[in-house]
PDB file of C-alpha atoms in Angstrom:
ATOM      1  CA  GLU A   1       0.000   0.000   0.000  1.00  0.00           C
ATOM      2  CA  THR A   2       1.324   3.449  -0.865  1.00  0.00           C
ATOM      3  CA  GLY A   3       0.829   7.018   0.276  1.00  0.00           C
ATOM      4  CA  VAL A   4      -0.937   8.004   3.465  1.00  0.00           C
ATOM      5  CA  THR A   5      -3.769   5.888   4.854  1.00  0.00           C
ATOM      6  CA  GLN A   6      -6.248   6.676   7.608  1.00  0.00           C
ATOM      7  CA  THR A   7      -8.649   4.494   9.575  1.00  0.00           C
ATOM      8  CA  PRO A   8     -11.486   4.512  10.202  1.00  0.00           C
ATOM      9  CA  ARG A   9     -12.880   6.542   7.308  1.00  0.00           C
ATOM     10  CA  HIS A  10     -16.069   7.313   9.205  1.00  0.00           C
ATOM     11  CA  LEU A  11     -16.686   7.390  12.955  1.00  0.00           C
ATOM     12  CA  VAL A  12     -19.754   8.189  15.028  1.00  0.00           C
ATOM     13  CA  MET A  13     -19.188   8.497  18.745  1.00  0.00           C
ATOM     14  CA  GLY A  14     -21.015   9.698  21.808  1.00  0.00           C
ATOM     15  CA  MET A  15     -19.644  12.398  24.047  1.00  0.00           C
ATOM     16  CA  THR A  16     -18.624   9.888  26.712  1.00  0.00           C
ATOM     17  CA  ASN A  17     -16.819   7.497  24.361  1.00  0.00           C
ATOM     18  CA  LYS A  18     -13.083   7.050  23.857  1.00  0.00           C
ATOM     19  CA  LYS A  19     -11.853   6.325  20.367  1.00  0.00           C
ATOM     20  CA  SER A  20      -8.641   6.618  18.359  1.00  0.00           C
ATOM     21  CA  LEU A  21      -7.876   7.684  14.804  1.00  0.00           C
ATOM     22  CA  LYS A  22      -4.979   6.024  13.049  1.00  0.00           C
ATOM     23  CA  CYS A  23      -2.707   7.308  10.310  1.00  0.00           C
ATOM     24  CA  GLU A  24       0.046   5.424   8.506  1.00  0.00           C
ATOM     25  CA  GLN A  25       2.438   6.749   5.888  1.00  0.00           C
ATOM     26  CA  HIS A  26       4.355   4.594   3.406  1.00  0.00           C
ATOM     27  CA  LEU A  27       6.470   7.387   1.908  1.00  0.00           C
ATOM     28  CA  GLY A  28       9.566   7.188   4.084  1.00  0.00           C
ATOM     29  CA  HIS A  29       8.837  10.592   5.597  1.00  0.00           C
ATOM     30  CA  ASN A  30       9.835  11.662   9.092  1.00  0.00           C
ATOM     31  CA  ALA A  31       7.245  14.344   9.880  1.00  0.00           C
ATOM     32  CA  MET A  32       3.524  13.804  10.414  1.00  0.00           C
ATOM     33  CA  TYR A  33       0.616  16.170  11.006  1.00  0.00           C
ATOM     34  CA  TRP A  34      -3.004  16.265  12.143  1.00  0.00           C
ATOM     35  CA  TYR A  35      -5.337  18.845  10.594  1.00  0.00           C
ATOM     36  CA  LYS A  36      -9.003  19.552  11.317  1.00  0.00           C
ATOM     37  CA  GLN A  37     -11.510  20.694   8.693  1.00  0.00           C
ATOM     38  CA  SER A  38     -14.796  21.983  10.092  1.00  0.00           C
ATOM     39  CA  ALA A  39     -17.785  22.933   8.007  1.00  0.00           C
ATOM     40  CA  LYS A  40     -17.325  26.669   8.233  1.00  0.00           C
ATOM     41  CA  LYS A  41     -13.619  27.096   8.948  1.00  0.00           C
ATOM     42  CA  PRO A  42     -10.418  26.767   6.919  1.00  0.00           C
ATOM     43  CA  LEU A  43      -8.278  23.711   7.475  1.00  0.00           C
ATOM     44  CA  GLU A  44      -6.494  24.109  10.810  1.00  0.00           C
ATOM     45  CA  LEU A  45      -3.220  22.554  11.902  1.00  0.00           C
ATOM     46  CA  MET A  46      -3.584  20.673  15.193  1.00  0.00           C
ATOM     47  CA  PHE A  47      -0.341  18.812  15.852  1.00  0.00           C
ATOM     48  CA  VAL A  48       3.058  18.336  14.225  1.00  0.00           C
ATOM     49  CA  TYR A  49       5.537  15.561  14.912  1.00  0.00           C
ATOM     50  CA  SER A  50       9.028  15.698  13.486  1.00  0.00           C
ATOM     51  CA  LEU A  51      11.359  12.760  14.089  1.00  0.00           C
ATOM     52  CA  GLU A  52       8.695  11.396  16.466  1.00  0.00           C
ATOM     53  CA  GLU A  53       8.803  14.469  18.715  1.00  0.00           C
ATOM     54  CA  ARG A  54       5.910  16.880  18.981  1.00  0.00           C
ATOM     55  CA  VAL A  55       6.951  20.315  17.739  1.00  0.00           C
ATOM     56  CA  GLU A  56       3.615  22.123  17.650  1.00  0.00           C
ATOM     57  CA  ASN A  57       0.451  21.976  19.704  1.00  0.00           C
ATOM     58  CA  ASN A  58      -1.778  24.610  18.216  1.00  0.00           C
ATOM     59  CA  SER A  59      -3.839  25.383  21.338  1.00  0.00           C
ATOM     60  CA  VAL A  60      -5.803  22.193  20.895  1.00  0.00           C
ATOM     61  CA  PRO A  61      -8.076  21.123  23.780  1.00  0.00           C
ATOM     62  CA  SER A  62      -6.726  18.302  25.942  1.00  0.00           C
ATOM     63  CA  ARG A  63      -9.596  16.029  24.899  1.00  0.00           C
ATOM     64  CA  PHE A  64      -7.476  15.465  21.766  1.00  0.00           C
ATOM     65  CA  SER A  65      -4.289  13.533  22.545  1.00  0.00           C
ATOM     66  CA  PRO A  66      -1.770  12.673  19.800  1.00  0.00           C
ATOM     67  CA  GLU A  67       0.698   9.809  19.824  1.00  0.00           C
ATOM     68  CA  CYS A  68       3.530   9.107  17.398  1.00  0.00           C
ATOM     69  CA  PRO A  69       5.173   5.762  18.273  1.00  0.00           C
ATOM     70  CA  ASN A  70       7.421   5.798  15.171  1.00  0.00           C
ATOM     71  CA  SER A  71       7.926   7.819  12.000  1.00  0.00           C
ATOM     72  CA  SER A  72       5.332   5.805  10.057  1.00  0.00           C
ATOM     73  CA  HIS A  73       2.404   5.895  12.480  1.00  0.00           C
ATOM     74  CA  LEU A  74       0.384   8.662  14.068  1.00  0.00           C
ATOM     75  CA  PHE A  75      -2.650   8.382  16.322  1.00  0.00           C
ATOM     76  CA  LEU A  76      -5.189  10.845  17.613  1.00  0.00           C
ATOM     77  CA  HIS A  77      -6.858   9.682  20.821  1.00  0.00           C
ATOM     78  CA  LEU A  78     -10.277  11.162  21.470  1.00  0.00           C
ATOM     79  CA  HIS A  79     -12.192  11.347  24.750  1.00  0.00           C
ATOM     80  CA  THR A  80     -15.196  13.297  26.069  1.00  0.00           C
ATOM     81  CA  LEU A  81     -15.622  15.148  22.785  1.00  0.00           C
ATOM     82  CA  GLN A  82     -18.223  17.813  22.127  1.00  0.00           C
ATOM     83  CA  PRO A  83     -20.633  18.026  19.174  1.00  0.00           C
ATOM     84  CA  GLU A  84     -18.604  20.960  17.797  1.00  0.00           C
ATOM     85  CA  ASP A  85     -15.664  18.572  17.393  1.00  0.00           C
ATOM     86  CA  SER A  86     -17.514  16.932  14.507  1.00  0.00           C
ATOM     87  CA  ALA A  87     -15.274  17.489  11.483  1.00  0.00           C
ATOM     88  CA  LEU A  88     -13.042  15.875   8.906  1.00  0.00           C
ATOM     89  CA  TYR A  89      -9.689  14.975  10.468  1.00  0.00           C
ATOM     90  CA  LEU A  90      -6.830  14.809   7.999  1.00  0.00           C
ATOM     91  CA  CYS A  91      -3.389  13.346   8.476  1.00  0.00           C
ATOM     92  CA  ALA A  92      -0.384  14.404   6.406  1.00  0.00           C
ATOM     93  CA  SER A  93       3.288  13.553   6.151  1.00  0.00           C
ATOM     94  CA  SER A  94       6.416  15.118   4.722  1.00  0.00           C
ATOM     95  CA  GLN A  95      10.127  15.129   5.047  1.00  0.00           C
ATOM     96  CA  GLY A  96      11.139  17.076   8.156  1.00  0.00           C
ATOM     97  CA  GLY A  97      14.318  18.565   9.412  1.00  0.00           C
ATOM     98  CA  GLY A  98      13.201  22.149   9.913  1.00  0.00           C
ATOM     99  CA  ARG A  99      12.868  22.922   6.225  1.00  0.00           C
ATOM    100  CA  SER A 100       9.783  23.224   4.093  1.00  0.00           C
ATOM    101  CA  TYR A 101       8.834  20.144   2.126  1.00  0.00           C
ATOM    102  CA  GLU A 102       5.777  19.063   0.205  1.00  0.00           C
ATOM    103  CA  GLN A 103       3.046  17.570   2.396  1.00  0.00           C
ATOM    104  CA  TYR A 104       0.926  14.600   1.344  1.00  0.00           C
ATOM    105  CA  PHE A 105      -2.502  14.001   2.845  1.00  0.00           C
ATOM    106  CA  GLY A 106      -4.508  10.931   3.718  1.00  0.00           C
ATOM    107  CA  PRO A 107      -8.191  10.524   2.793  1.00  0.00           C
ATOM    108  CA  GLY A 108      -9.405  11.714   6.197  1.00  0.00           C
ATOM    109  CA  THR A 109     -11.675  10.428   8.953  1.00  0.00           C
ATOM    110  CA  ARG A 110     -15.125  11.986   9.041  1.00  0.00           C
ATOM    111  CA  LEU A 111     -16.063  12.225  12.714  1.00  0.00           C
ATOM    112  CA  THR A 112     -19.546  12.833  14.045  1.00  0.00           C
ATOM    113  CA  VAL A 113     -20.018  13.415  17.772  1.00  0.00           C
ATOM    114  CA  THR A 114     -23.560  12.822  19.003  1.00  0.00           C
TER     115      THR A 114
ATOM    116  CA  GLY B   1       0.382  34.643  11.821  1.00  0.00           C
ATOM    117  CA  ILE B   2       0.391  34.668   8.043  1.00  0.00           C
ATOM    118  CA  GLN B   3      -2.896  35.410   6.283  1.00  0.00           C
ATOM    119  CA  VAL B   4      -3.962  33.545   3.137  1.00  0.00           C
ATOM    120  CA  GLU B   5      -6.819  34.763   0.980  1.00  0.00           C
ATOM    121  CA  GLN B   6      -8.213  32.993  -2.051  1.00  0.00           C
ATOM    122  CA  SER B   7     -10.432  34.364  -4.774  1.00  0.00           C
ATOM    123  CA  PRO B   8     -12.998  33.915  -6.041  1.00  0.00           C
ATOM    124  CA  PRO B   9     -14.729  31.943  -3.275  1.00  0.00           C
ATOM    125  CA  ASP B  10     -17.083  30.314  -5.779  1.00  0.00           C
ATOM    126  CA  LEU B  11     -16.800  29.763  -9.506  1.00  0.00           C
ATOM    127  CA  ILE B  12     -19.138  28.146 -12.018  1.00  0.00           C
ATOM    128  CA  LEU B  13     -17.801  27.251 -15.448  1.00  0.00           C
ATOM    129  CA  GLN B  14     -19.109  25.629 -18.568  1.00  0.00           C
ATOM    130  CA  GLU B  15     -17.125  22.591 -19.637  1.00  0.00           C
ATOM    131  CA  GLY B  16     -14.260  23.629 -21.881  1.00  0.00           C
ATOM    132  CA  ALA B  17     -13.793  27.081 -20.341  1.00  0.00           C
ATOM    133  CA  ASN B  18     -10.564  28.369 -18.827  1.00  0.00           C
ATOM    134  CA  SER B  19     -10.174  29.879 -15.355  1.00  0.00           C
ATOM    135  CA  THR B  20      -7.670  31.522 -13.041  1.00  0.00           C
ATOM    136  CA  LEU B  21      -7.701  31.084  -9.268  1.00  0.00           C
ATOM    137  CA  ARG B  22      -5.760  33.461  -7.075  1.00  0.00           C
ATOM    138  CA  CYS B  23      -4.015  33.106  -3.712  1.00  0.00           C
ATOM    139  CA  ASN B  24      -2.676  36.143  -1.849  1.00  0.00           C
ATOM    140  CA  PHE B  25      -0.515  35.806   1.250  1.00  0.00           C
ATOM    141  CA  SER B  26       0.635  38.382   3.747  1.00  0.00           C
ATOM    142  CA  ASP B  27       4.303  37.423   4.292  1.00  0.00           C
ATOM    143  CA  SER B  28       7.220  35.731   2.537  1.00  0.00           C
ATOM    144  CA  VAL B  29       6.865  31.957   2.279  1.00  0.00           C
ATOM    145  CA  ASN B  30       9.101  28.907   2.252  1.00  0.00           C
ATOM    146  CA  ASN B  31       6.428  26.567   0.943  1.00  0.00           C
ATOM    147  CA  LEU B  32       3.316  27.024  -1.164  1.00  0.00           C
ATOM    148  CA  GLN B  33       1.113  24.170  -2.258  1.00  0.00           C
ATOM    149  CA  TRP B  34      -2.064  23.949  -4.333  1.00  0.00           C
ATOM    150  CA  PHE B  35      -4.524  21.150  -3.584  1.00  0.00           C
ATOM    151  CA  HIS B  36      -7.760  19.887  -5.078  1.00  0.00           C
ATOM    152  CA  GLN B  37     -10.215  18.464  -2.554  1.00  0.00           C
ATOM    153  CA  ASN B  38     -12.537  15.953  -4.166  1.00  0.00           C
ATOM    154  CA  PRO B  39     -16.139  15.344  -3.011  1.00  0.00           C
ATOM    155  CA  TRP B  40     -14.966  12.595  -0.643  1.00  0.00           C
ATOM    156  CA  GLY B  41     -12.614  14.957   1.189  1.00  0.00           C
ATOM    157  CA  GLN B  42      -9.302  13.727  -0.202  1.00  0.00           C
ATOM    158  CA  LEU B  43      -6.734  16.471  -0.712  1.00  0.00           C
ATOM    159  CA  ILE B  44      -4.875  15.827  -3.947  1.00  0.00           C
ATOM    160  CA  ASN B  45      -1.512  17.501  -4.479  1.00  0.00           C
ATOM    161  CA  LEU B  46      -1.471  19.689  -7.556  1.00  0.00           C
ATOM    162  CA  PHE B  47       1.673  21.783  -7.217  1.00  0.00           C
ATOM    163  CA  TYR B  48       4.475  22.456  -4.777  1.00  0.00           C
ATOM    164  CA  ILE B  49       5.458  25.940  -5.931  1.00  0.00           C
ATOM    165  CA  PRO B  50       7.065  28.405  -3.504  1.00  0.00           C
ATOM    166  CA  SER B  51       8.246  30.362  -6.565  1.00  0.00           C
ATOM    167  CA  GLY B  52       8.281  30.168 -10.348  1.00  0.00           C
ATOM    168  CA  THR B  53       6.004  28.439 -12.831  1.00  0.00           C
ATOM    169  CA  LYS B  54       5.034  24.802 -13.266  1.00  0.00           C
ATOM    170  CA  GLN B  55       2.725  22.963 -15.626  1.00  0.00           C
ATOM    171  CA  ASN B  56       1.015  19.612 -15.408  1.00  0.00           C
ATOM    172  CA  GLY B  57      -1.312  18.814 -18.277  1.00  0.00           C
ATOM    173  CA  ARG B  58      -4.227  21.251 -18.328  1.00  0.00           C
ATOM    174  CA  LEU B  59      -3.126  22.813 -15.045  1.00  0.00           C
ATOM    175  CA  SER B  60      -0.370  25.313 -14.460  1.00  0.00           C
ATOM    176  CA  ALA B  61       0.649  27.506 -11.566  1.00  0.00           C
ATOM    177  CA  THR B  62       2.734  30.602 -11.070  1.00  0.00           C
ATOM    178  CA  THR B  63       3.985  32.031  -7.788  1.00  0.00           C
ATOM    179  CA  VAL B  64       5.403  35.550  -7.664  1.00  0.00           C
ATOM    180  CA  ALA B  65       6.983  35.404  -4.235  1.00  0.00           C
ATOM    181  CA  THR B  66       8.139  39.037  -4.221  1.00  0.00           C
ATOM    182  CA  GLU B  67       4.556  40.203  -4.761  1.00  0.00           C
ATOM    183  CA  ARG B  68       3.046  37.584  -2.439  1.00  0.00           C
ATOM    184  CA  TYR B  69       0.607  35.851  -4.721  1.00  0.00           C
ATOM    185  CA  SER B  70       0.121  32.644  -6.630  1.00  0.00           C
ATOM    186  CA  LEU B  71      -2.167  31.799  -9.531  1.00  0.00           C
ATOM    187  CA  LEU B  72      -3.612  28.448 -10.581  1.00  0.00           C
ATOM    188  CA  TYR B  73      -4.709  28.167 -14.208  1.00  0.00           C
ATOM    189  CA  ILE B  74      -7.179  25.540 -15.364  1.00  0.00           C
ATOM    190  CA  SER B  75      -7.588  25.230 -19.118  1.00  0.00           C
ATOM    191  CA  SER B  76     -10.282  23.345 -21.030  1.00  0.00           C
ATOM    192  CA  SER B  77     -12.091  22.538 -17.791  1.00  0.00           C
ATOM    193  CA  GLN B  78     -13.831  19.195 -17.321  1.00  0.00           C
ATOM    194  CA  THR B  79     -16.609  18.140 -14.965  1.00  0.00           C
ATOM    195  CA  THR B  80     -14.063  16.108 -13.008  1.00  0.00           C
ATOM    196  CA  ASP B  81     -12.287  19.367 -12.139  1.00  0.00           C
ATOM    197  CA  SER B  82     -15.186  20.239  -9.831  1.00  0.00           C
ATOM    198  CA  GLY B  83     -14.375  20.489  -6.150  1.00  0.00           C
ATOM    199  CA  VAL B  84     -12.587  22.859  -3.827  1.00  0.00           C
ATOM    200  CA  TYR B  85      -9.134  24.223  -4.607  1.00  0.00           C
ATOM    201  CA  PHE B  86      -6.937  25.184  -1.674  1.00  0.00           C
ATOM    202  CA  CYS B  87      -3.771  27.181  -1.473  1.00  0.00           C
ATOM    203  CA  ALA B  88      -1.592  26.570   1.598  1.00  0.00           C
ATOM    204  CA  VAL B  89       1.609  28.281   2.710  1.00  0.00           C
ATOM    205  CA  ASP B  90       4.309  27.927   5.314  1.00  0.00           C
ATOM    206  CA  ASN B  91       6.478  30.889   6.246  1.00  0.00           C
ATOM    207  CA  ASN B  92       8.490  29.774   9.253  1.00  0.00           C
ATOM    208  CA  ALA B  93      10.506  26.827   7.896  1.00  0.00           C
ATOM    209  CA  GLY B  94       8.690  24.514  10.279  1.00  0.00           C
ATOM    210  CA  ASN B  95       6.517  23.155   7.492  1.00  0.00           C
ATOM    211  CA  MET B  96       3.281  24.105   9.216  1.00  0.00           C
ATOM    212  CA  LEU B  97       0.800  24.922   6.511  1.00  0.00           C
ATOM    213  CA  THR B  98      -1.749  27.715   6.783  1.00  0.00           C
ATOM    214  CA  PHE B  99      -4.649  27.183   4.414  1.00  0.00           C
ATOM    215  CA  GLY B 100      -6.736  29.701   2.550  1.00  0.00           C
ATOM    216  CA  GLY B 101     -10.499  29.505   2.546  1.00  0.00           C
ATOM    217  CA  GLY B 102     -10.590  27.740  -0.814  1.00  0.00           C
ATOM    218  CA  THR B 103     -12.280  28.287  -4.172  1.00  0.00           C
ATOM    219  CA  ARG B 104     -15.299  26.066  -4.796  1.00  0.00           C
ATOM    220  CA  LEU B 105     -15.410  25.216  -8.499  1.00  0.00           C
ATOM    221  CA  MET B 106     -18.344  23.699 -10.330  1.00  0.00           C
ATOM    222  CA  VAL B 107     -17.909  22.698 -13.974  1.00  0.00           C
ATOM    223  CA  LYS B 108     -21.173  22.117 -15.787  1.00  0.00           C
ATOM    224  CA  PRO B 109     -21.455  19.769 -18.795  1.00  0.00           C
TER     225      PRO B 109
END
Protein backbone atom coordinates (compact mmCIF):
# COMPACT_ATOMS: atom_id res chain seq x y z
CA GLU A 1 0.00 0.00 0.00
CA THR A 2 1.32 3.45 -0.87
CA GLY A 3 0.83 7.02 0.28
CA VAL A 4 -0.94 8.00 3.47
CA THR A 5 -3.77 5.89 4.85
CA GLN A 6 -6.25 6.68 7.61
CA THR A 7 -8.65 4.49 9.57
CA PRO A 8 -11.49 4.51 10.20
CA ARG A 9 -12.88 6.54 7.31
CA HIS A 10 -16.07 7.31 9.21
CA LEU A 11 -16.69 7.39 12.96
CA VAL A 12 -19.75 8.19 15.03
CA MET A 13 -19.19 8.50 18.74
CA GLY A 14 -21.01 9.70 21.81
CA MET A 15 -19.64 12.40 24.05
CA THR A 16 -18.62 9.89 26.71
CA ASN A 17 -16.82 7.50 24.36
CA LYS A 18 -13.08 7.05 23.86
CA LYS A 19 -11.85 6.32 20.37
CA SER A 20 -8.64 6.62 18.36
CA LEU A 21 -7.88 7.68 14.80
CA LYS A 22 -4.98 6.02 13.05
CA CYS A 23 -2.71 7.31 10.31
CA GLU A 24 0.05 5.42 8.51
CA GLN A 25 2.44 6.75 5.89
CA HIS A 26 4.35 4.59 3.41
CA LEU A 27 6.47 7.39 1.91
CA GLY A 28 9.57 7.19 4.08
CA HIS A 29 8.84 10.59 5.60
CA ASN A 30 9.84 11.66 9.09
CA ALA A 31 7.24 14.34 9.88
CA MET A 32 3.52 13.80 10.41
CA TYR A 33 0.62 16.17 11.01
CA TRP A 34 -3.00 16.27 12.14
CA TYR A 35 -5.34 18.84 10.59
CA LYS A 36 -9.00 19.55 11.32
CA GLN A 37 -11.51 20.69 8.69
CA SER A 38 -14.80 21.98 10.09
CA ALA A 39 -17.79 22.93 8.01
CA LYS A 40 -17.32 26.67 8.23
CA LYS A 41 -13.62 27.10 8.95
CA PRO A 42 -10.42 26.77 6.92
CA LEU A 43 -8.28 23.71 7.48
CA GLU A 44 -6.49 24.11 10.81
CA LEU A 45 -3.22 22.55 11.90
CA MET A 46 -3.58 20.67 15.19
CA PHE A 47 -0.34 18.81 15.85
CA VAL A 48 3.06 18.34 14.22
CA TYR A 49 5.54 15.56 14.91
CA SER A 50 9.03 15.70 13.49
CA LEU A 51 11.36 12.76 14.09
CA GLU A 52 8.70 11.40 16.47
CA GLU A 53 8.80 14.47 18.72
CA ARG A 54 5.91 16.88 18.98
CA VAL A 55 6.95 20.32 17.74
CA GLU A 56 3.62 22.12 17.65
CA ASN A 57 0.45 21.98 19.70
CA ASN A 58 -1.78 24.61 18.22
CA SER A 59 -3.84 25.38 21.34
CA VAL A 60 -5.80 22.19 20.89
CA PRO A 61 -8.08 21.12 23.78
CA SER A 62 -6.73 18.30 25.94
CA ARG A 63 -9.60 16.03 24.90
CA PHE A 64 -7.48 15.46 21.77
CA SER A 65 -4.29 13.53 22.54
CA PRO A 66 -1.77 12.67 19.80
CA GLU A 67 0.70 9.81 19.82
CA CYS A 68 3.53 9.11 17.40
CA PRO A 69 5.17 5.76 18.27
CA ASN A 70 7.42 5.80 15.17
CA SER A 71 7.93 7.82 12.00
CA SER A 72 5.33 5.80 10.06
CA HIS A 73 2.40 5.90 12.48
CA LEU A 74 0.38 8.66 14.07
CA PHE A 75 -2.65 8.38 16.32
CA LEU A 76 -5.19 10.85 17.61
CA HIS A 77 -6.86 9.68 20.82
CA LEU A 78 -10.28 11.16 21.47
CA HIS A 79 -12.19 11.35 24.75
CA THR A 80 -15.20 13.30 26.07
CA LEU A 81 -15.62 15.15 22.78
CA GLN A 82 -18.22 17.81 22.13
CA PRO A 83 -20.63 18.03 19.17
CA GLU A 84 -18.60 20.96 17.80
CA ASP A 85 -15.66 18.57 17.39
CA SER A 86 -17.51 16.93 14.51
CA ALA A 87 -15.27 17.49 11.48
CA LEU A 88 -13.04 15.88 8.91
CA TYR A 89 -9.69 14.98 10.47
CA LEU A 90 -6.83 14.81 8.00
CA CYS A 91 -3.39 13.35 8.48
CA ALA A 92 -0.38 14.40 6.41
CA SER A 93 3.29 13.55 6.15
CA SER A 94 6.42 15.12 4.72
CA GLN A 95 10.13 15.13 5.05
CA GLY A 96 11.14 17.08 8.16
CA GLY A 97 14.32 18.57 9.41
CA GLY A 98 13.20 22.15 9.91
CA ARG A 99 12.87 22.92 6.23
CA SER A 100 9.78 23.22 4.09
CA TYR A 101 8.83 20.14 2.13
CA GLU A 102 5.78 19.06 0.21
CA GLN A 103 3.05 17.57 2.40
CA TYR A 104 0.93 14.60 1.34
CA PHE A 105 -2.50 14.00 2.85
CA GLY A 106 -4.51 10.93 3.72
CA PRO A 107 -8.19 10.52 2.79
CA GLY A 108 -9.41 11.71 6.20
CA THR A 109 -11.67 10.43 8.95
CA ARG A 110 -15.13 11.99 9.04
CA LEU A 111 -16.06 12.22 12.71
CA THR A 112 -19.55 12.83 14.05
CA VAL A 113 -20.02 13.41 17.77
CA THR A 114 -23.56 12.82 19.00
CA GLY B 1 0.38 34.64 11.82
CA ILE B 2 0.39 34.67 8.04
CA GLN B 3 -2.90 35.41 6.28
CA VAL B 4 -3.96 33.55 3.14
CA GLU B 5 -6.82 34.76 0.98
CA GLN B 6 -8.21 32.99 -2.05
CA SER B 7 -10.43 34.36 -4.77
CA PRO B 8 -13.00 33.91 -6.04
CA PRO B 9 -14.73 31.94 -3.27
CA ASP B 10 -17.08 30.31 -5.78
CA LEU B 11 -16.80 29.76 -9.51
CA ILE B 12 -19.14 28.15 -12.02
CA LEU B 13 -17.80 27.25 -15.45
CA GLN B 14 -19.11 25.63 -18.57
CA GLU B 15 -17.13 22.59 -19.64
CA GLY B 16 -14.26 23.63 -21.88
CA ALA B 17 -13.79 27.08 -20.34
CA ASN B 18 -10.56 28.37 -18.83
CA SER B 19 -10.17 29.88 -15.36
CA THR B 20 -7.67 31.52 -13.04
CA LEU B 21 -7.70 31.08 -9.27
CA ARG B 22 -5.76 33.46 -7.08
CA CYS B 23 -4.02 33.11 -3.71
CA ASN B 24 -2.68 36.14 -1.85
CA PHE B 25 -0.51 35.81 1.25
CA SER B 26 0.64 38.38 3.75
CA ASP B 27 4.30 37.42 4.29
CA SER B 28 7.22 35.73 2.54
CA VAL B 29 6.87 31.96 2.28
CA ASN B 30 9.10 28.91 2.25
CA ASN B 31 6.43 26.57 0.94
CA LEU B 32 3.32 27.02 -1.16
CA GLN B 33 1.11 24.17 -2.26
CA TRP B 34 -2.06 23.95 -4.33
CA PHE B 35 -4.52 21.15 -3.58
CA HIS B 36 -7.76 19.89 -5.08
CA GLN B 37 -10.22 18.46 -2.55
CA ASN B 38 -12.54 15.95 -4.17
CA PRO B 39 -16.14 15.34 -3.01
CA TRP B 40 -14.97 12.60 -0.64
CA GLY B 41 -12.61 14.96 1.19
CA GLN B 42 -9.30 13.73 -0.20
CA LEU B 43 -6.73 16.47 -0.71
CA ILE B 44 -4.88 15.83 -3.95
CA ASN B 45 -1.51 17.50 -4.48
CA LEU B 46 -1.47 19.69 -7.56
CA PHE B 47 1.67 21.78 -7.22
CA TYR B 48 4.48 22.46 -4.78
CA ILE B 49 5.46 25.94 -5.93
CA PRO B 50 7.07 28.41 -3.50
CA SER B 51 8.25 30.36 -6.57
CA GLY B 52 8.28 30.17 -10.35
CA THR B 53 6.00 28.44 -12.83
CA LYS B 54 5.03 24.80 -13.27
CA GLN B 55 2.72 22.96 -15.63
CA ASN B 56 1.02 19.61 -15.41
CA GLY B 57 -1.31 18.81 -18.28
CA ARG B 58 -4.23 21.25 -18.33
CA LEU B 59 -3.13 22.81 -15.05
CA SER B 60 -0.37 25.31 -14.46
CA ALA B 61 0.65 27.51 -11.57
CA THR B 62 2.73 30.60 -11.07
CA THR B 63 3.99 32.03 -7.79
CA VAL B 64 5.40 35.55 -7.66
CA ALA B 65 6.98 35.40 -4.24
CA THR B 66 8.14 39.04 -4.22
CA GLU B 67 4.56 40.20 -4.76
CA ARG B 68 3.05 37.58 -2.44
CA TYR B 69 0.61 35.85 -4.72
CA SER B 70 0.12 32.64 -6.63
CA LEU B 71 -2.17 31.80 -9.53
CA LEU B 72 -3.61 28.45 -10.58
CA TYR B 73 -4.71 28.17 -14.21
CA ILE B 74 -7.18 25.54 -15.36
CA SER B 75 -7.59 25.23 -19.12
CA SER B 76 -10.28 23.34 -21.03
CA SER B 77 -12.09 22.54 -17.79
CA GLN B 78 -13.83 19.19 -17.32
CA THR B 79 -16.61 18.14 -14.96
CA THR B 80 -14.06 16.11 -13.01
CA ASP B 81 -12.29 19.37 -12.14
CA SER B 82 -15.19 20.24 -9.83
CA GLY B 83 -14.38 20.49 -6.15
CA VAL B 84 -12.59 22.86 -3.83
CA TYR B 85 -9.13 24.22 -4.61
CA PHE B 86 -6.94 25.18 -1.67
CA CYS B 87 -3.77 27.18 -1.47
CA ALA B 88 -1.59 26.57 1.60
CA VAL B 89 1.61 28.28 2.71
CA ASP B 90 4.31 27.93 5.31
CA ASN B 91 6.48 30.89 6.25
CA ASN B 92 8.49 29.77 9.25
CA ALA B 93 10.51 26.83 7.90
CA GLY B 94 8.69 24.51 10.28
CA ASN B 95 6.52 23.15 7.49
CA MET B 96 3.28 24.11 9.22
CA LEU B 97 0.80 24.92 6.51
CA THR B 98 -1.75 27.72 6.78
CA PHE B 99 -4.65 27.18 4.41
CA GLY B 100 -6.74 29.70 2.55
CA GLY B 101 -10.50 29.50 2.55
CA GLY B 102 -10.59 27.74 -0.81
CA THR B 103 -12.28 28.29 -4.17
CA ARG B 104 -15.30 26.07 -4.80
CA LEU B 105 -15.41 25.22 -8.50
CA MET B 106 -18.34 23.70 -10.33
CA VAL B 107 -17.91 22.70 -13.97
CA LYS B 108 -21.17 22.12 -15.79
CA PRO B 109 -21.46 19.77 -18.80
